[in-house]
PDB file of C-alpha atoms in Angstrom:
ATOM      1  CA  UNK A 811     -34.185 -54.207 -80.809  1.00  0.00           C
ATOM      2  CA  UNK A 812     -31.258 -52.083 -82.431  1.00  0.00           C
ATOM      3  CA  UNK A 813     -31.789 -48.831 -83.136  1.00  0.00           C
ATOM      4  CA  UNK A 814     -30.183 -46.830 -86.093  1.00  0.00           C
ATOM      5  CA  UNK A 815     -27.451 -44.531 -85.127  1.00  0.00           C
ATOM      6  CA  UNK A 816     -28.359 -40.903 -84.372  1.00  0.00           C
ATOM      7  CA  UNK A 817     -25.666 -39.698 -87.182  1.00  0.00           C
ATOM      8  CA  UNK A 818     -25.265 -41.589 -90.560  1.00  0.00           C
ATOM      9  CA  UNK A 819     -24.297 -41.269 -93.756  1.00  0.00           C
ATOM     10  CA  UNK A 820     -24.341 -42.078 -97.470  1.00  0.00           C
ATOM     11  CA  UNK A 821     -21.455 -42.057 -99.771  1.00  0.00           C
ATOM     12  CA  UNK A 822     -22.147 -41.775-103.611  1.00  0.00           C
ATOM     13  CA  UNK A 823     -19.572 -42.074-106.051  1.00  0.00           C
ATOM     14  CA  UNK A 824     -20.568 -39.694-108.820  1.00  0.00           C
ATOM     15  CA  UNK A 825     -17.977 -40.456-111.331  1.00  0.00           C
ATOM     16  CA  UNK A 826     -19.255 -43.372-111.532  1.00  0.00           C
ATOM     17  CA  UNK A 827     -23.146 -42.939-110.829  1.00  0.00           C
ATOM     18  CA  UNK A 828     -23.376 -45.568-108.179  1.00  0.00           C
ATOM     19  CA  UNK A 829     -22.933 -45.734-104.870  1.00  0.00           C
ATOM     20  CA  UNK A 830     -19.350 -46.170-102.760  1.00  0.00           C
ATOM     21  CA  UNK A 831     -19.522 -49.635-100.877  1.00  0.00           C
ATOM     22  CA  UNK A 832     -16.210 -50.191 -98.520  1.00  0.00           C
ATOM     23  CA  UNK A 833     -15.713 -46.705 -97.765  1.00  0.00           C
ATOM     24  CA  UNK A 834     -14.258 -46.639 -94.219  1.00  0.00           C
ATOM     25  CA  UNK A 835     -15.717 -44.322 -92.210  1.00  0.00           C
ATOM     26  CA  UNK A 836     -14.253 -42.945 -88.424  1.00  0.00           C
ATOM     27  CA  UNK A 837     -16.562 -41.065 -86.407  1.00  0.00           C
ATOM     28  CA  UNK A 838     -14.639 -38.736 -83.523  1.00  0.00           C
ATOM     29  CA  UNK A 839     -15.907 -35.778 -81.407  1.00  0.00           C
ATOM     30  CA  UNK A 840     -13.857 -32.813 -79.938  1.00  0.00           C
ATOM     31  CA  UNK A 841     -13.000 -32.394 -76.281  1.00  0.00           C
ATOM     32  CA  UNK A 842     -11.713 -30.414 -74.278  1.00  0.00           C
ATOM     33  CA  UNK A 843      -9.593 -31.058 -71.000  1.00  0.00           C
ATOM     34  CA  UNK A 844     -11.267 -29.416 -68.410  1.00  0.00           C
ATOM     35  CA  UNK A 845      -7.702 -28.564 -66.693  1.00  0.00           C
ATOM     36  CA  UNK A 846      -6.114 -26.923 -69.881  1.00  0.00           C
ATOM     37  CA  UNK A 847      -7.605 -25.741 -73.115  1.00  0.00           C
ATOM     38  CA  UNK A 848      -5.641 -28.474 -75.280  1.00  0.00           C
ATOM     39  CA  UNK A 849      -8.437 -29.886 -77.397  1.00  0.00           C
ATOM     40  CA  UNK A 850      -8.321 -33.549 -79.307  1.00  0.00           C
ATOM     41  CA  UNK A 851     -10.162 -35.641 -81.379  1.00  0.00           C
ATOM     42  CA  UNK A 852     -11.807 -38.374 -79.084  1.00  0.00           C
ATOM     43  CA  UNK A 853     -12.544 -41.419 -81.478  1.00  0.00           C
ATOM     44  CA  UNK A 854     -16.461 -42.578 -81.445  1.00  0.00           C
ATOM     45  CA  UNK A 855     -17.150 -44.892 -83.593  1.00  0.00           C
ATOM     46  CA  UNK A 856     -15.251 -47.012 -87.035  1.00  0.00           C
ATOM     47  CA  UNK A 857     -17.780 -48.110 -89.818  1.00  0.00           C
ATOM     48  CA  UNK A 858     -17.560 -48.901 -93.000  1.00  0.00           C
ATOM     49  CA  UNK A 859     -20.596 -48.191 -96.016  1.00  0.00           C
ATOM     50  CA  UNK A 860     -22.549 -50.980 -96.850  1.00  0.00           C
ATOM     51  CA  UNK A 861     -23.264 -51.889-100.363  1.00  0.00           C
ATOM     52  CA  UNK A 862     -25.924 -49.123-100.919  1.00  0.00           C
ATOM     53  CA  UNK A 863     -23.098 -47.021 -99.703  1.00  0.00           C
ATOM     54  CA  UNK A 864     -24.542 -46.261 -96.586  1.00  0.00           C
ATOM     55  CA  UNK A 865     -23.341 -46.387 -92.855  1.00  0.00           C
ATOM     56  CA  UNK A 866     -25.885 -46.130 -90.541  1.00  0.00           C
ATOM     57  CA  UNK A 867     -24.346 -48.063 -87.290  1.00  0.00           C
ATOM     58  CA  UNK A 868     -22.072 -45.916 -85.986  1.00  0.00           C
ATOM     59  CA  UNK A 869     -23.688 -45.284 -82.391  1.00  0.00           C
ATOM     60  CA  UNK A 870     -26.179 -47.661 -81.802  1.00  0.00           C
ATOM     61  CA  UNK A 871     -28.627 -47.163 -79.326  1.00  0.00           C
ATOM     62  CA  UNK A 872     -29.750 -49.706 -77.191  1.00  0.00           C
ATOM     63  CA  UNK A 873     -32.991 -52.052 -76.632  1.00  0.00           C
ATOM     64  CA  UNK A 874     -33.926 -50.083 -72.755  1.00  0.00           C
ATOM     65  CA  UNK A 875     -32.659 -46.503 -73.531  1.00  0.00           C
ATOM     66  CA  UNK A 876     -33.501 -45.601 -76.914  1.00  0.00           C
ATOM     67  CA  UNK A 877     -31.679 -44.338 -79.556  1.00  0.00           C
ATOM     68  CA  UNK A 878     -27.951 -43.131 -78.754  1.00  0.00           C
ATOM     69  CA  UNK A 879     -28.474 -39.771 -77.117  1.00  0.00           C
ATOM     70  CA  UNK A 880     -25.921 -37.033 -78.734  1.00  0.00           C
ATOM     71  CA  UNK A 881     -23.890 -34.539 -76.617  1.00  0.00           C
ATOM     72  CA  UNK A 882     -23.691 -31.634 -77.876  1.00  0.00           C
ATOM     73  CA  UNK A 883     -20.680 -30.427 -79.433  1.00  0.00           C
ATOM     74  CA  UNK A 884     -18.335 -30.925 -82.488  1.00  0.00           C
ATOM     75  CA  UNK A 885     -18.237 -33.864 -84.618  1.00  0.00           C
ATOM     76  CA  UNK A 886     -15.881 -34.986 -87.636  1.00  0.00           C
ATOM     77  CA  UNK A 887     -16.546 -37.709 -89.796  1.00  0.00           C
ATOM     78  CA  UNK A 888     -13.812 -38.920 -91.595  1.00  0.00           C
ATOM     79  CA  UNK A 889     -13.610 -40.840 -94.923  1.00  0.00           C
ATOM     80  CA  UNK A 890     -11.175 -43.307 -96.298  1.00  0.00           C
ATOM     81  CA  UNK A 891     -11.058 -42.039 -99.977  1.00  0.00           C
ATOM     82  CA  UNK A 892      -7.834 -43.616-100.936  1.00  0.00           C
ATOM     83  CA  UNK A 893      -8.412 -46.609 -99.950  1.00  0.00           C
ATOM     84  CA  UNK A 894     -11.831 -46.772-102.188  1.00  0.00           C
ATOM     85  CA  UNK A 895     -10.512 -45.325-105.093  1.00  0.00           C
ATOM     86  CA  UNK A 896      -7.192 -47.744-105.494  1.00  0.00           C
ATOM     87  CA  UNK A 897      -9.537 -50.746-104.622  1.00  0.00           C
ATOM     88  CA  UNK A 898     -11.354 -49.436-108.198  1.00  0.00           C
ATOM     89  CA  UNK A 899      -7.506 -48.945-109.192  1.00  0.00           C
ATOM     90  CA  UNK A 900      -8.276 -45.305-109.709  1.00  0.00           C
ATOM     91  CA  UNK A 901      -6.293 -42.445-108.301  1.00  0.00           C
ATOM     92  CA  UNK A 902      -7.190 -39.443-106.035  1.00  0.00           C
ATOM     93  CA  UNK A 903      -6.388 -36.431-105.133  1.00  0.00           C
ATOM     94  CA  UNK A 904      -7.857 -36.861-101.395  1.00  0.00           C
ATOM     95  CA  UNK A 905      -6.335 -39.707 -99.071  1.00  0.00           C
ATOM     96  CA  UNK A 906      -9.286 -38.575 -96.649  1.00  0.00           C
ATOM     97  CA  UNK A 907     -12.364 -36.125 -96.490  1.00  0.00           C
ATOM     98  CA  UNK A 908     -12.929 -34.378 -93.387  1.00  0.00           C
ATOM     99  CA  UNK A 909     -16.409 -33.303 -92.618  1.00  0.00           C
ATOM    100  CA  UNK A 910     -16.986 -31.235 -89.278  1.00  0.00           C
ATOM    101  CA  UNK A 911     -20.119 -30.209 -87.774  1.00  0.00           C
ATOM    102  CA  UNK A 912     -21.671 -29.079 -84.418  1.00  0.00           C
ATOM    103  CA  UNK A 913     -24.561 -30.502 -82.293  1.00  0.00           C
ATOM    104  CA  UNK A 914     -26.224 -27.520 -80.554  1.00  0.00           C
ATOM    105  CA  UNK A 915     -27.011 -27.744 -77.188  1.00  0.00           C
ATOM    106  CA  UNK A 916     -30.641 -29.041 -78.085  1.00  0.00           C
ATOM    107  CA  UNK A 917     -29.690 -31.781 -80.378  1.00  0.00           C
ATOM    108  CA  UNK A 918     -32.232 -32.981 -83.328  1.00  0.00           C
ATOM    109  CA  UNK A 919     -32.658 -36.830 -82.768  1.00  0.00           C
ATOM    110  CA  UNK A 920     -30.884 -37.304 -86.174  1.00  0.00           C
ATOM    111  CA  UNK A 921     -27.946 -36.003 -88.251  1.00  0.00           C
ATOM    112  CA  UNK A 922     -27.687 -37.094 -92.048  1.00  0.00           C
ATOM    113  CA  UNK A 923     -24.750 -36.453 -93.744  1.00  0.00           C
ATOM    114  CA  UNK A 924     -24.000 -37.125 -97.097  1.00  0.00           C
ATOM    115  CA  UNK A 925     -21.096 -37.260 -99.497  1.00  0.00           C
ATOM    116  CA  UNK A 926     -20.657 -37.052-102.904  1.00  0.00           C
ATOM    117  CA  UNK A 927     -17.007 -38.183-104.036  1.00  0.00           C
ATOM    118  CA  UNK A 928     -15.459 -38.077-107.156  1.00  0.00           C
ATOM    119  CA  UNK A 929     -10.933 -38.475-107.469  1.00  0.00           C
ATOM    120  CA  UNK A 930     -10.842 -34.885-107.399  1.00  0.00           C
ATOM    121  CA  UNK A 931     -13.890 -33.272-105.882  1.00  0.00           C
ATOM    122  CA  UNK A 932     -16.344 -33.658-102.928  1.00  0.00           C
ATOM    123  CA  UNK A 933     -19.165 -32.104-101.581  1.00  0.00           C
ATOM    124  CA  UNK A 934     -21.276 -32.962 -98.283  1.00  0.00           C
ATOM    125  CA  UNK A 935     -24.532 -31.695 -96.801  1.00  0.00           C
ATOM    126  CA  UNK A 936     -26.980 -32.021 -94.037  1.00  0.00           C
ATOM    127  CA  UNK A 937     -29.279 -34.574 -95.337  1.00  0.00           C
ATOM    128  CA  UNK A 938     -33.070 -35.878 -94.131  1.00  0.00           C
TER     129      UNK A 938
END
């Protein structure tokens, strides 16, 4: 039985009122080395939104453990805006939105986060 990923998102394209299928989504977290304090973006997960303009598969959890457990730490979600908008054979201002959070060290089981896009404006939040 899959399980739906423990961070997922929804990407609604408000100039137009619907919602943004294709948009590719990367999911990375940041480490650290433990010999040096050089940090880096360690890729996670690629998705892309579904029709409804959703991703929701980006760390699946498995059948005999559960959902995906999260570390705690910082995570980025990154969005291929470009890419949407010249499929629509619109311009924008943003190639890609960034959106960084942190886990605390006792992790909720789920993280919801949404964008709202537009050419030349975004927002995001911590969804439900």
């Amino acid at each position: 039985m899959a399980h739906k990923s423990p961070i997922t998102t929804h990407v609604l394209d408000t100039t137009h009122g619907v919602a943004a299928r294709g948009v590719k989504v990367r999911l990375e977290q940041l480490s650290q080395t433990a010999s040096s304090s050089s940090q880096s973006w360690e890729v996670l997960a690629d998705g892309e939104t579904n029709e409804d303009g959703r991703c929701t598969t980006l760390l699946p959890g498995t059948a005999a453990d559960g959902p995906h457990q999260l570390r705690p730490g910082v995570y980025r979600l990154e969005f291929h805006v470009k890419e949407y908008f010249e499929k629509l054979e619109r311009s924008s201002f943003f190639p890609f939105v960034h959106v960084v959070f942190e886990v605390p060290e006792d992790p909720n089981p789920h993280y919801h986060i949404p964008l709202l896009l537009s050419p030349y404006s975004y927002s995001t939040y911590r969804g439900t």
